[in-house]
CSV table of C-alpha atoms and ligand atoms in Angstrom, one decimal:
chain,number,residue,atom,x,y,z
K,20,UNK,CA,26.2,11.6,-7.6
K,21,UNK,CA,24.5,14.3,-9.7
K,22,UNK,CA,23.0,16.7,-7.1
K,23,UNK,CA,20.3,19.2,-7.6
K,24,UNK,CA,21.0,22.8,-6.9
K,25,UNK,CA,19.4,24.2,-3.8
K,26,UNK,CA,17.5,26.6,-6.0
K,27,UNK,CA,15.5,23.8,-7.5
K,28,UNK,CA,14.7,22.7,-4.0
K,29,UNK,CA,13.4,26.1,-3.1
K,30,UNK,CA,10.9,25.5,-0.5
K,31,UNK,CA,9.0,28.7,-1.3
K,32,UNK,CA,7.2,26.8,-4.0
K,33,UNK,CA,6.1,24.1,-1.6
K,34,UNK,CA,2.8,25.6,-0.4
K,35,UNK,CA,1.5,26.0,-3.9
K,36,UNK,CA,-1.6,23.9,-4.7
K,37,UNK,CA,-0.2,20.5,-5.4
K,38,UNK,CA,-2.0,17.4,-5.9
K,39,UNK,CA,-1.2,14.7,-3.4
K,40,UNK,CA,-0.8,11.3,-4.8
K,41,UNK,CA,-1.7,8.4,-2.8
K,42,UNK,CA,1.8,7.1,-3.3
K,43,UNK,CA,1.8,5.4,-1.0
K,44,UNK,CA,-1.4,-15.5,-13.6
K,45,UNK,CA,-0.4,-18.0,-11.9
K,46,UNK,CA,2.6,-19.8,-13.4
K,47,UNK,CA,1.8,-23.4,-13.6
K,48,UNK,CA,4.7,-24.9,-11.7
K,49,UNK,CA,6.5,-27.5,-13.7
K,50,UNK,CA,8.4,-30.2,-11.9
K,51,UNK,CA,11.6,-28.6,-10.6
K,52,UNK,CA,13.5,-31.4,-12.5
K,53,UNK,CA,17.1,-30.3,-12.5
K,54,UNK,CA,16.5,-27.9,-9.7
K,55,UNK,CA,15.9,-24.2,-9.3
K,56,UNK,CA,18.1,-21.8,-11.2
K,57,UNK,CA,18.0,-18.2,-12.4
K,58,UNK,CA,17.3,-19.5,-15.8
K,59,UNK,CA,14.1,-21.4,-14.9
K,60,UNK,CA,12.9,-19.4,-11.9
K,61,UNK,CA,10.4,-17.4,-13.9
K,62,UNK,CA,8.4,-20.7,-14.3
K,63,UNK,CA,7.9,-20.8,-10.6
K,64,UNK,CA,6.9,-17.2,-9.8
K,65,UNK,CA,3.2,-16.9,-8.9
K,66,UNK,CA,1.3,-14.4,-10.9
K,67,UNK,CA,3.9,-13.3,-13.4
K,68,UNK,CA,1.4,-13.6,-16.3
K,69,UNK,CA,-1.7,-12.4,-14.4
K,70,UNK,CA,-3.5,-9.9,-16.5
K,71,UNK,CA,-4.2,-6.7,-14.5
K,72,UNK,CA,-6.5,-4.0,-15.6
K,73,UNK,CA,-4.9,-0.6,-16.4
K,74,UNK,CA,-6.5,2.8,-16.2
K,75,UNK,CA,-7.5,2.7,-19.9
K,76,UNK,CA,-9.3,-0.5,-19.4
K,77,UNK,CA,-6.8,-2.7,-21.2
K,78,UNK,CA,-5.2,-5.7,-19.4
K,79,UNK,CA,-1.5,-6.4,-19.0
K,80,UNK,CA,0.8,-8.6,-17.1
K,81,UNK,CA,2.7,-6.4,-14.6
K,82,UNK,CA,6.5,-6.0,-14.9
K,83,UNK,CA,7.4,-6.0,-11.3
K,84,UNK,CA,10.3,-3.8,-10.2
K,85,UNK,CA,9.1,-3.4,-6.6
K,86,UNK,CA,10.8,-6.3,-5.0
K,87,UNK,CA,12.5,-4.3,-2.2
K,88,UNK,CA,9.0,-3.7,-0.8
K,89,UNK,CA,7.8,-7.3,-1.1
K,90,UNK,CA,8.4,-10.2,-3.4
K,91,UNK,CA,5.9,-12.4,-5.1
K,92,UNK,CA,5.4,-16.0,-3.9
K,93,UNK,CA,7.3,-18.8,-5.5
K,94,UNK,CA,5.0,-21.7,-6.5
K,95,UNK,CA,6.9,-24.3,-4.6
K,96,UNK,CA,6.7,-22.2,-1.5
K,97,UNK,CA,2.9,-21.9,-1.9
K,98,UNK,CA,2.8,-25.6,-2.6
K,99,UNK,CA,4.7,-26.4,0.5
K,100,UNK,CA,2.4,-24.3,2.6
K,101,UNK,CA,-0.6,-25.9,1.1
K,102,UNK,CA,0.8,-29.4,1.7
K,103,UNK,CA,1.7,-28.7,5.3
K,104,UNK,CA,-1.7,-27.2,6.0
K,105,UNK,CA,-3.1,-30.7,5.4
K,106,UNK,CA,-1.0,-31.8,8.4
K,107,UNK,CA,-1.5,-28.7,10.5
K,108,UNK,CA,-2.1,-29.0,14.2
K,109,UNK,CA,-1.5,-26.7,17.2
K,110,UNK,CA,2.2,-26.0,17.8
K,111,UNK,CA,3.8,-27.3,21.0
K,112,UNK,CA,0.5,-27.7,22.9
K,113,UNK,CA,-1.6,-30.4,21.4
K,114,UNK,CA,-1.6,-34.2,21.7
K,115,UNK,CA,-2.1,-35.4,18.1
K,116,UNK,CA,0.0,-36.7,15.3
K,117,UNK,CA,-0.8,-33.5,13.4
K,118,UNK,CA,0.3,-31.4,16.3
K,119,UNK,CA,3.5,-33.5,16.6
K,120,UNK,CA,4.2,-33.1,13.0
K,121,UNK,CA,3.6,-29.3,12.9
K,122,UNK,CA,5.7,-28.8,16.1
K,123,UNK,CA,8.6,-30.8,14.7
K,124,UNK,CA,8.6,-28.8,11.5
K,125,UNK,CA,8.2,-25.5,13.4
K,126,UNK,CA,11.1,-26.4,15.6
K,127,UNK,CA,13.4,-27.8,13.0
K,128,UNK,CA,13.0,-24.7,10.8
K,129,UNK,CA,14.9,-22.9,13.5
K,130,UNK,CA,17.9,-25.1,12.7
K,131,UNK,CA,17.5,-24.3,9.0
K,132,UNK,CA,17.5,-20.6,9.8
K,133,UNK,CA,20.7,-21.0,11.9
K,134,UNK,CA,22.4,-22.8,9.1
K,135,UNK,CA,21.2,-20.2,6.6
K,136,UNK,CA,23.1,-17.5,8.4
K,137,UNK,CA,26.0,-19.6,9.6
K,138,UNK,CA,25.1,-19.3,13.3
K,139,UNK,CA,26.4,-21.8,15.8
K,140,UNK,CA,23.4,-23.5,17.5
K,141,UNK,CA,25.4,-23.7,20.7
K,142,UNK,CA,25.6,-19.9,20.9
K,143,UNK,CA,22.6,-18.5,19.0
K,144,UNK,CA,18.8,-18.8,19.3
K,145,UNK,CA,16.2,-18.2,16.7
K,146,UNK,CA,12.8,-16.7,17.5
K,147,UNK,CA,10.1,-16.1,14.9
K,148,UNK,CA,8.6,-12.7,14.2
K,149,UNK,CA,6.0,-11.3,11.8
K,150,UNK,CA,8.5,-9.1,9.9
K,151,UNK,CA,11.8,-7.2,10.3
K,152,UNK,CA,9.9,-4.3,11.9
K,153,UNK,CA,8.3,-6.7,14.4
K,154,UNK,CA,11.7,-8.2,15.2
K,155,UNK,CA,13.5,-4.9,15.7
K,156,UNK,CA,10.7,-3.7,17.9
K,157,UNK,CA,10.9,-6.9,20.0
K,158,UNK,CA,14.7,-6.5,20.3
K,159,UNK,CA,14.3,-2.9,21.3
K,160,UNK,CA,11.7,-3.7,23.9
K,161,UNK,CA,13.8,-6.5,25.3
K,162,UNK,CA,17.3,-5.2,25.2
K,163,UNK,CA,16.9,-1.5,26.1
K,164,UNK,CA,16.5,-1.3,29.8
K,165,UNK,CA,16.4,2.5,30.3
K,166,UNK,CA,16.0,5.6,28.3
K,167,UNK,CA,19.6,6.5,28.8
K,168,UNK,CA,20.8,3.3,27.0
K,169,UNK,CA,22.7,4.5,23.9
K,170,UNK,CA,22.0,2.9,20.5
K,171,UNK,CA,24.3,3.9,17.6
K,172,UNK,CA,22.7,3.6,14.2
K,173,UNK,CA,23.3,5.4,10.9
K,174,UNK,CA,21.6,7.8,8.6
K,175,UNK,CA,21.1,5.2,5.9
K,176,UNK,CA,18.5,3.3,7.9
K,177,UNK,CA,14.9,2.3,7.2
K,178,UNK,CA,12.6,3.8,9.9
K,179,UNK,CA,12.2,0.3,11.3
K,180,UNK,CA,15.8,0.4,12.4
K,181,UNK,CA,15.5,3.9,13.8
K,182,UNK,CA,12.2,4.6,15.4
K,183,UNK,CA,12.1,1.5,17.8
K,184,UNK,CA,15.5,2.8,19.2
K,185,UNK,CA,14.3,6.4,19.4
K,186,UNK,CA,11.3,5.3,21.4
K,187,UNK,CA,13.0,3.0,23.8
K,188,UNK,CA,16.5,4.5,24.3
K,189,UNK,CA,18.8,7.3,23.3
K,190,UNK,CA,19.8,7.1,19.6
K,191,UNK,CA,22.9,8.6,18.1
K,192,UNK,CA,23.7,8.4,14.4
K,193,UNK,CA,26.7,8.0,12.1
K,194,UNK,CA,26.5,10.2,9.0
K,195,UNK,CA,26.6,9.0,5.4
K,196,UNK,CA,29.1,10.4,2.9
K,197,UNK,CA,28.3,12.5,-0.2
K,198,UNK,CA,27.5,9.4,-2.2
K,199,UNK,CA,25.2,8.1,0.5
K,200,UNK,CA,27.5,5.4,1.8
K,201,UNK,CA,27.9,4.6,5.5
K,202,UNK,CA,31.0,6.2,7.0
K,203,UNK,CA,32.9,3.7,9.1
K,204,UNK,CA,35.2,6.3,10.7
K,205,UNK,CA,32.0,8.2,11.8
K,206,UNK,CA,30.9,5.0,13.5
K,207,UNK,CA,34.2,4.6,15.3
K,208,UNK,CA,34.1,8.3,16.3
K,209,UNK,CA,30.7,7.9,17.8
K,210,UNK,CA,31.7,4.7,19.6
K,211,UNK,CA,34.8,6.4,21.0
K,212,UNK,CA,32.8,9.5,22.3
K,213,UNK,CA,29.8,7.7,23.7
K,214,UNK,CA,29.0,4.8,25.9
K,215,UNK,CA,27.2,2.8,23.3
K,216,UNK,CA,25.3,-0.3,24.3
K,217,UNK,CA,24.1,-1.5,20.8
K,218,UNK,CA,25.1,-0.6,17.3
K,219,UNK,CA,22.2,-1.3,14.9
K,220,UNK,CA,22.9,-1.1,11.1
K,221,UNK,CA,21.3,-2.3,8.0
K,222,UNK,CA,23.1,-4.9,5.9
K,223,UNK,CA,21.8,-3.3,2.7
K,224,UNK,CA,19.9,-0.1,2.0
K,225,UNK,CA,16.4,-0.2,0.5
K,226,UNK,CA,17.1,3.2,-1.1
K,227,UNK,CA,20.5,2.9,-2.8
K,228,UNK,CA,21.1,-0.8,-2.4
K,229,UNK,CA,24.5,-0.1,-0.7
K,230,UNK,CA,25.8,-3.1,1.2
K,231,UNK,CA,27.2,-2.3,4.6
K,232,UNK,CA,30.4,-4.2,5.7
K,233,UNK,CA,28.6,-5.3,8.9
K,234,UNK,CA,31.6,-7.4,10.0
K,235,UNK,CA,33.8,-4.3,10.0
K,236,UNK,CA,31.1,-2.6,12.1
K,237,UNK,CA,30.9,-5.6,14.4
K,238,UNK,CA,34.7,-5.4,15.0
K,239,UNK,CA,34.3,-1.7,15.9
K,240,UNK,CA,31.3,-2.2,18.1
K,241,UNK,CA,33.0,-5.0,20.0
K,242,UNK,CA,36.2,-3.0,20.4
K,243,UNK,CA,34.2,-0.4,22.3
K,244,UNK,CA,32.2,-2.9,24.3
K,245,UNK,CA,28.9,-2.7,22.3
K,246,UNK,CA,26.9,-5.4,20.7
K,247,UNK,CA,25.8,-5.4,17.1
K,248,UNK,CA,22.3,-5.8,15.6
K,249,UNK,CA,21.9,-6.2,11.8
K,250,UNK,CA,18.8,-5.3,9.9
K,251,UNK,CA,18.8,-8.0,7.2
K,252,UNK,CA,15.6,-7.1,5.4
K,253,UNK,CA,17.3,-6.2,2.1
K,254,UNK,CA,20.2,-8.7,2.2
K,255,UNK,CA,18.5,-12.1,2.7
K,256,UNK,CA,17.3,-12.6,-0.8
K,257,UNK,CA,20.3,-10.9,-2.5
K,258,UNK,CA,23.6,-11.9,-0.9
K,259,UNK,CA,25.0,-14.8,1.0
K,260,UNK,CA,25.0,-13.6,4.6
K,261,UNK,CA,26.9,-15.1,7.5
K,262,UNK,CA,26.8,-14.0,11.0
K,263,UNK,CA,30.3,-15.3,11.5
K,264,UNK,CA,33.2,-13.0,10.5
K,265,UNK,CA,36.8,-13.9,9.8
K,266,UNK,CA,37.7,-13.3,13.5
K,267,UNK,CA,35.5,-13.8,16.5
K,268,UNK,CA,35.2,-10.0,17.1
K,269,UNK,CA,33.6,-9.7,13.6
K,270,UNK,CA,30.7,-12.0,14.5
K,271,UNK,CA,27.2,-10.5,14.4
K,272,UNK,CA,25.3,-10.7,17.6
K,273,UNK,CA,21.7,-10.3,16.3
K,274,UNK,CA,20.3,-10.6,12.8
K,275,UNK,CA,16.7,-9.8,11.8
K,276,UNK,CA,14.9,-10.5,8.6
K,277,UNK,CA,11.4,-10.8,6.9
K,278,UNK,CA,10.3,-13.8,4.8
K,279,UNK,CA,8.0,-11.8,2.6
K,280,UNK,CA,11.1,-10.2,1.0
K,281,UNK,CA,12.3,-13.6,0.1
K,282,UNK,CA,9.4,-15.0,-1.9
K,283,UNK,CA,7.3,-16.2,1.0
K,284,UNK,CA,4.6,-13.6,1.5
K,285,UNK,CA,2.8,-15.3,4.4
K,286,UNK,CA,4.1,-13.1,7.1
K,287,UNK,CA,7.0,-14.6,9.1
K,288,UNK,CA,10.6,-13.7,9.7
K,289,UNK,CA,13.2,-14.4,12.3
K,290,UNK,CA,15.6,-12.9,14.8
K,291,UNK,CA,18.8,-14.9,15.3
K,292,UNK,CA,20.5,-13.7,18.5
K,293,UNK,CA,23.0,-14.5,21.1
K,294,UNK,CA,21.3,-17.0,23.4
K,295,UNK,CA,22.9,-15.7,26.6
K,296,UNK,CA,21.7,-12.2,26.0
K,297,UNK,CA,18.2,-13.2,24.9
K,298,UNK,CA,17.9,-15.4,28.0
K,299,UNK,CA,18.6,-12.4,30.2
K,300,UNK,CA,15.8,-10.3,28.7
K,301,UNK,CA,12.3,-10.5,27.5
K,302,UNK,CA,10.2,-8.2,25.3
K,303,UNK,CA,7.2,-6.4,26.7
K,304,UNK,CA,4.8,-8.8,25.0
K,305,UNK,CA,3.1,-11.2,27.4
K,306,UNK,CA,0.6,-13.9,27.2
K,307,UNK,CA,0.1,-17.5,26.0
K,308,UNK,CA,3.2,-19.3,24.9
K,309,UNK,CA,5.7,-17.3,26.9
K,310,UNK,CA,5.4,-18.9,30.3
K,311,UNK,CA,6.6,-21.9,32.3
K,312,UNK,CA,3.9,-21.6,35.0
K,313,UNK,CA,1.5,-19.0,36.3
K,314,UNK,CA,0.1,-18.7,39.9
K,315,UNK,CA,-2.4,-16.3,41.3
K,316,UNK,CA,0.0,-13.4,41.5
K,317,UNK,CA,3.2,-14.8,40.2
K,318,UNK,CA,4.6,-15.9,36.9
K,319,UNK,CA,7.6,-17.9,35.8
K,320,UNK,CA,8.4,-17.1,32.3
K,321,UNK,CA,10.0,-19.6,29.8
K,322,UNK,CA,13.4,-19.2,28.3
K,323,UNK,CA,14.1,-17.8,24.8
K,324,UNK,CA,12.8,-18.5,22.2
K,325,UNK,CA,9.4,-19.1,23.9
K,326,UNK,CA,9.6,-15.9,25.9
K,327,UNK,CA,9.9,-14.0,22.6
K,328,UNK,CA,7.0,-15.6,20.9
K,329,UNK,CA,3.8,-14.6,22.7
K,330,UNK,CA,0.6,-15.9,21.2
K,331,UNK,CA,-0.1,-18.7,18.7
K,332,UNK,CA,2.5,-18.9,16.0
K,333,UNK,CA,2.2,-18.0,12.3
K,334,UNK,CA,2.8,-21.6,11.1
K,335,UNK,CA,2.4,-20.8,7.3
K,336,UNK,CA,4.9,-18.0,7.7
K,337,UNK,CA,7.5,-20.4,9.2
K,338,UNK,CA,6.8,-23.2,6.6
K,339,UNK,CA,7.0,-20.8,3.7
K,340,UNK,CA,10.2,-19.2,5.0
K,341,UNK,CA,11.9,-22.6,5.4
K,342,UNK,CA,11.0,-23.5,1.8
K,343,UNK,CA,12.2,-20.1,0.5
K,344,UNK,CA,15.5,-20.6,2.2
K,345,UNK,CA,15.9,-24.0,0.4
K,346,UNK,CA,15.2,-22.5,-3.0
K,347,UNK,CA,17.4,-19.4,-2.6
K,348,UNK,CA,20.3,-21.6,-1.5
K,349,UNK,CA,19.7,-24.0,-4.4
K,350,UNK,CA,19.8,-21.1,-6.9
K,351,UNK,CA,22.9,-19.8,-5.3
K,352,UNK,CA,23.8,-16.4,-4.1
K,353,UNK,CA,26.8,-16.0,-6.4
K,354,UNK,CA,24.5,-16.2,-9.4
K,355,UNK,CA,21.9,-13.9,-7.8
K,356,UNK,CA,24.6,-11.3,-7.1
K,357,UNK,CA,26.0,-11.5,-10.6
K,358,UNK,CA,22.6,-11.2,-12.1
K,359,UNK,CA,21.7,-8.1,-10.0
K,360,UNK,CA,24.9,-6.4,-11.0
K,361,UNK,CA,24.1,-6.9,-14.7
K,362,UNK,CA,20.6,-5.5,-14.2
K,363,UNK,CA,21.9,-2.5,-12.1
K,364,UNK,CA,24.5,-1.6,-14.7
K,365,UNK,CA,22.1,-1.8,-17.6
K,366,UNK,CA,19.5,0.3,-15.8
K,367,UNK,CA,21.9,3.0,-14.5
K,368,UNK,CA,23.6,3.4,-17.8
K,369,UNK,CA,20.3,3.7,-19.6
K,370,UNK,CA,19.0,6.2,-17.1
K,371,UNK,CA,22.0,8.4,-17.4
K,372,UNK,CA,21.4,8.7,-21.1
K,373,UNK,CA,17.9,10.2,-20.5
K,374,UNK,CA,17.8,14.0,-20.4
K,375,UNK,CA,17.7,15.5,-16.9
K,376,UNK,CA,18.0,12.3,-15.1
K,377,UNK,CA,19.3,12.2,-11.6
K,378,UNK,CA,20.5,8.7,-10.4
K,379,UNK,CA,21.1,8.6,-6.6
K,380,UNK,CA,24.2,7.1,-5.1
K,381,UNK,CA,27.4,6.1,-6.9
K,382,UNK,CA,26.6,5.4,-10.5
K,383,UNK,CA,30.1,4.5,-11.5
K,384,UNK,CA,31.0,1.9,-8.9
K,385,UNK,CA,28.0,-0.4,-8.4
K,386,UNK,CA,30.0,-3.3,-6.9
K,387,UNK,CA,28.7,-2.7,-3.4
K,388,UNK,CA,25.0,-2.4,-4.3
K,389,UNK,CA,22.2,-5.0,-4.3
K,390,UNK,CA,19.6,-4.7,-7.0
K,391,UNK,CA,18.1,-1.3,-6.2
K,392,UNK,CA,18.3,1.9,-8.3
K,393,UNK,CA,16.6,5.2,-7.4
K,394,UNK,CA,16.2,8.2,-9.7
K,395,UNK,CA,14.4,11.4,-10.5
K,396,UNK,CA,14.2,13.7,-13.4
K,397,UNK,CA,14.8,17.4,-12.8
K,398,UNK,CA,12.1,18.5,-15.3
K,399,UNK,CA,9.1,16.4,-14.4
K,400,UNK,CA,7.4,15.2,-11.3
K,401,UNK,CA,8.2,11.6,-10.7
K,402,UNK,CA,4.9,10.8,-9.0
K,403,UNK,CA,3.4,11.5,-12.4
K,404,UNK,CA,6.0,9.4,-14.2
K,405,UNK,CA,5.5,6.5,-11.8
K,406,UNK,CA,1.8,6.8,-12.3
K,407,UNK,CA,2.3,6.6,-16.1
K,408,UNK,CA,4.6,3.7,-15.8
K,409,UNK,CA,2.0,1.8,-13.8
K,410,UNK,CA,-1.2,2.8,-15.6
K,411,UNK,CA,0.0,3.0,-19.1
K,412,UNK,CA,2.8,0.4,-19.3
K,413,UNK,CA,2.0,-2.0,-16.4
K,414,UNK,CA,5.4,-1.4,-14.8
K,415,UNK,CA,5.5,-1.5,-11.0
K,416,UNK,CA,8.0,0.8,-9.3
K,417,UNK,CA,7.8,2.6,-6.0
K,418,UNK,CA,7.8,6.3,-5.6
K,419,UNK,CA,8.4,8.2,-2.4
K,420,UNK,CA,10.9,8.3,0.4
K,421,UNK,CA,10.8,4.6,1.1
K,422,UNK,CA,10.4,4.7,4.9
K,423,UNK,CA,13.9,6.0,5.1
K,424,UNK,CA,13.2,9.8,5.2
K,425,UNK,CA,16.3,11.1,6.8
K,426,UNK,CA,18.5,9.2,4.3
K,427,UNK,CA,16.4,10.4,1.3
K,428,UNK,CA,16.6,14.0,2.5
K,429,UNK,CA,20.4,13.7,2.6
K,430,UNK,CA,20.5,12.3,-0.9
K,431,UNK,CA,18.4,15.2,-2.0
K,432,UNK,CA,20.6,17.7,-0.2
K,433,UNK,CA,17.8,19.0,2.0
K,434,UNK,CA,18.6,20.2,5.5
K,435,UNK,CA,16.5,19.2,8.4
K,436,UNK,CA,15.2,22.8,8.7
K,437,UNK,CA,14.0,22.7,5.1
K,438,UNK,CA,12.2,19.4,5.7
K,439,UNK,CA,10.6,20.9,8.8
K,440,UNK,CA,9.4,23.9,6.8
K,441,UNK,CA,8.1,21.6,4.2
K,442,UNK,CA,6.3,19.4,6.7
K,443,UNK,CA,4.3,22.4,7.7
K,444,UNK,CA,2.8,22.6,4.2
K,445,UNK,CA,-0.1,20.2,4.6
K,446,UNK,CA,-1.2,20.3,1.0
K,447,UNK,CA,2.2,19.3,-0.4
K,448,UNK,CA,3.2,16.0,-1.8
K,449,UNK,CA,6.3,14.7,-0.1
K,450,UNK,CA,9.5,14.7,-2.0
K,451,UNK,CA,10.2,11.4,-3.6
K,452,UNK,CA,12.2,9.4,-6.0
K,453,UNK,CA,11.4,6.4,-8.2
K,454,UNK,CA,12.8,3.1,-7.0
K,455,UNK,CA,13.4,0.1,-9.2
K,456,UNK,CA,14.3,-3.0,-7.2
K,457,UNK,CA,15.1,-6.3,-8.7
K,458,UNK,CA,14.2,-9.8,-7.8
K,459,UNK,CA,15.7,-13.1,-9.0
K,460,UNK,CA,13.2,-13.4,-11.8
K,461,UNK,CA,13.7,-10.0,-13.4
K,462,UNK,CA,15.3,-10.0,-16.8
K,463,UNK,CA,17.5,-7.7,-19.0
K,464,UNK,CA,14.5,-7.6,-21.4
K,465,UNK,CA,12.4,-6.1,-18.7
K,466,UNK,CA,15.0,-3.4,-18.0
K,467,UNK,CA,15.1,-2.7,-21.8
K,468,UNK,CA,11.3,-2.3,-21.8
K,469,UNK,CA,11.4,0.2,-18.9
K,470,UNK,CA,14.2,2.2,-20.6
K,471,UNK,CA,12.3,2.1,-23.9
K,472,UNK,CA,9.0,3.5,-22.5
K,473,UNK,CA,10.5,5.9,-20.0
K,474,UNK,CA,10.9,8.9,-22.4
K,475,UNK,CA,7.3,8.4,-23.4
K,476,UNK,CA,6.1,8.1,-19.8
K,477,UNK,CA,8.0,11.4,-19.1
K,478,UNK,CA,6.2,13.1,-22.0
K,479,UNK,CA,2.9,11.8,-20.9
K,480,UNK,CA,3.6,12.9,-17.3
K,481,UNK,CA,4.5,16.4,-18.5
K,482,UNK,CA,1.3,16.6,-20.5
K,483,UNK,CA,-0.7,15.4,-17.5
K,484,UNK,CA,1.0,18.0,-15.4
K,485,UNK,CA,0.1,20.8,-17.7
K,486,UNK,CA,-3.4,19.6,-18.1
K,487,UNK,CA,-4.3,18.9,-14.5
K,488,UNK,CA,-1.8,19.7,-11.9
K,489,UNK,CA,0.7,22.4,-12.7
K,490,UNK,CA,3.2,21.2,-10.2
K,491,UNK,CA,5.7,23.9,-9.7
K,492,UNK,CA,8.6,21.7,-8.5
K,493,UNK,CA,9.3,18.5,-10.2
K,494,UNK,CA,10.4,16.9,-6.9
K,495,UNK,CA,7.2,17.4,-4.9
F,278,PLP,C1,16.2,-2.0,5.1
F,278,PLP,C2,14.8,-2.4,5.7
F,278,PLP,N1,14.7,-2.6,7.0
F,278,PLP,C3,13.5,-2.9,7.5
F,278,PLP,C4,12.4,-3.0,6.7
F,278,PLP,C5,11.1,-3.4,7.3
F,278,PLP,O1,10.7,-4.6,6.8
F,278,PLP,P1,9.2,-5.2,7.1
F,278,PLP,O2,8.3,-4.2,6.4
F,278,PLP,O3,9.2,-6.5,6.5
F,278,PLP,O4,9.0,-5.2,8.5
F,278,PLP,C6,12.5,-2.8,5.3
F,278,PLP,C7,11.3,-2.9,4.4
F,278,PLP,O5,11.3,-2.4,3.3
F,278,PLP,C8,13.8,-2.5,4.8
F,278,PLP,O6,13.9,-2.3,3.5
């Protein structure tokens, strides 16, 4: 990893007047015919040709490289939701053929999810959630019994796999190495030195795309009497994932994922967890749907999964997720993985040829990365570059610290103290990188387009800076 010198990071410049950016066509779906493949999937992505207005008033179809944030809908997923809405009735409670139909589909999708992640229905239960964040919060609320319960996580994590544990228990962290990879010996060291109850790790990073060997972590966790929870937000649409390892001690105990990151943006997601553990606990979410019977001043709660699904269910979310699972499986994860590797390689090689580029993570060995590449340029502010890419070229990226602040600061080489000082400067844009994240429908031609326009976008960003902002430090 090419690192910036500390000098460039100098926090003295941070309190300067800096502009704060708010960083923060329907394909007509032909008959699937021979089935869904990477070669034909662009025909089924909703909105790829939709003409969007740019700042200069012209219209352009967006080249979307922001798939780690959320993915567009697939037309067959949208069609399935629309079709099922015709037969929609209340789930689990009504007496009507529609209610029966919807309840059957809602319940049988649990089996589909179990099969998708290779989990044994005899041992595992699926409960539906709104998103990975929702699922991790529900697990934290259910499993953590007291503040002194220790959760081991890592410094690569998204805030959603960090803050719920900070708020409910005592969190300790395993560090990442110089390239930003999870350090397995650090995980073991922490397990050896602490009485850890749960280890919670991401299966793939939303910043560098690194894939964690979660089965190796499971083996370590189990060796020291802990259980393992896996944040699957960035793996489900990218790699074949199985909760079952080569040996029983490598099995994953809990797996959490969001459907909107797998081409079904209707909310929805799932937690797959050990039934016996789920049955022993309940999240602090109460109300309709969670009970067996209620008296004047007593309650008997239902078993999991009902006890984890307070309130009326998000039926379109479940229907869409089920269809998205079918399509991803039909395309095949081997092809998806191969495709992402080609796009990653092309982009990283192209970026490294641009003057003053900084590509985060290991840019030589890309074999353990899903389709995510993050970068900066040491001579231009990347907020301005991302803005130019969006508004001049219709290219969607993400710019910021990607809800994984502690990890991003490490990749920058910033200490916690430096970040604290920086946080005190209220008029400063937060440090950030540009992230390109690939979906199944992105092409090599799209990567070529990005690489072709980047030098011009950088030039425009520099001119914009001189004219309007005078940003002293390209990073902020
Ligand atoms: C690794 C990781 N975990 C968790 C989340 C949270 O997912 P959601 O926003 O769907 O709750 C994300 C979202 O980007 C993520 O990338």
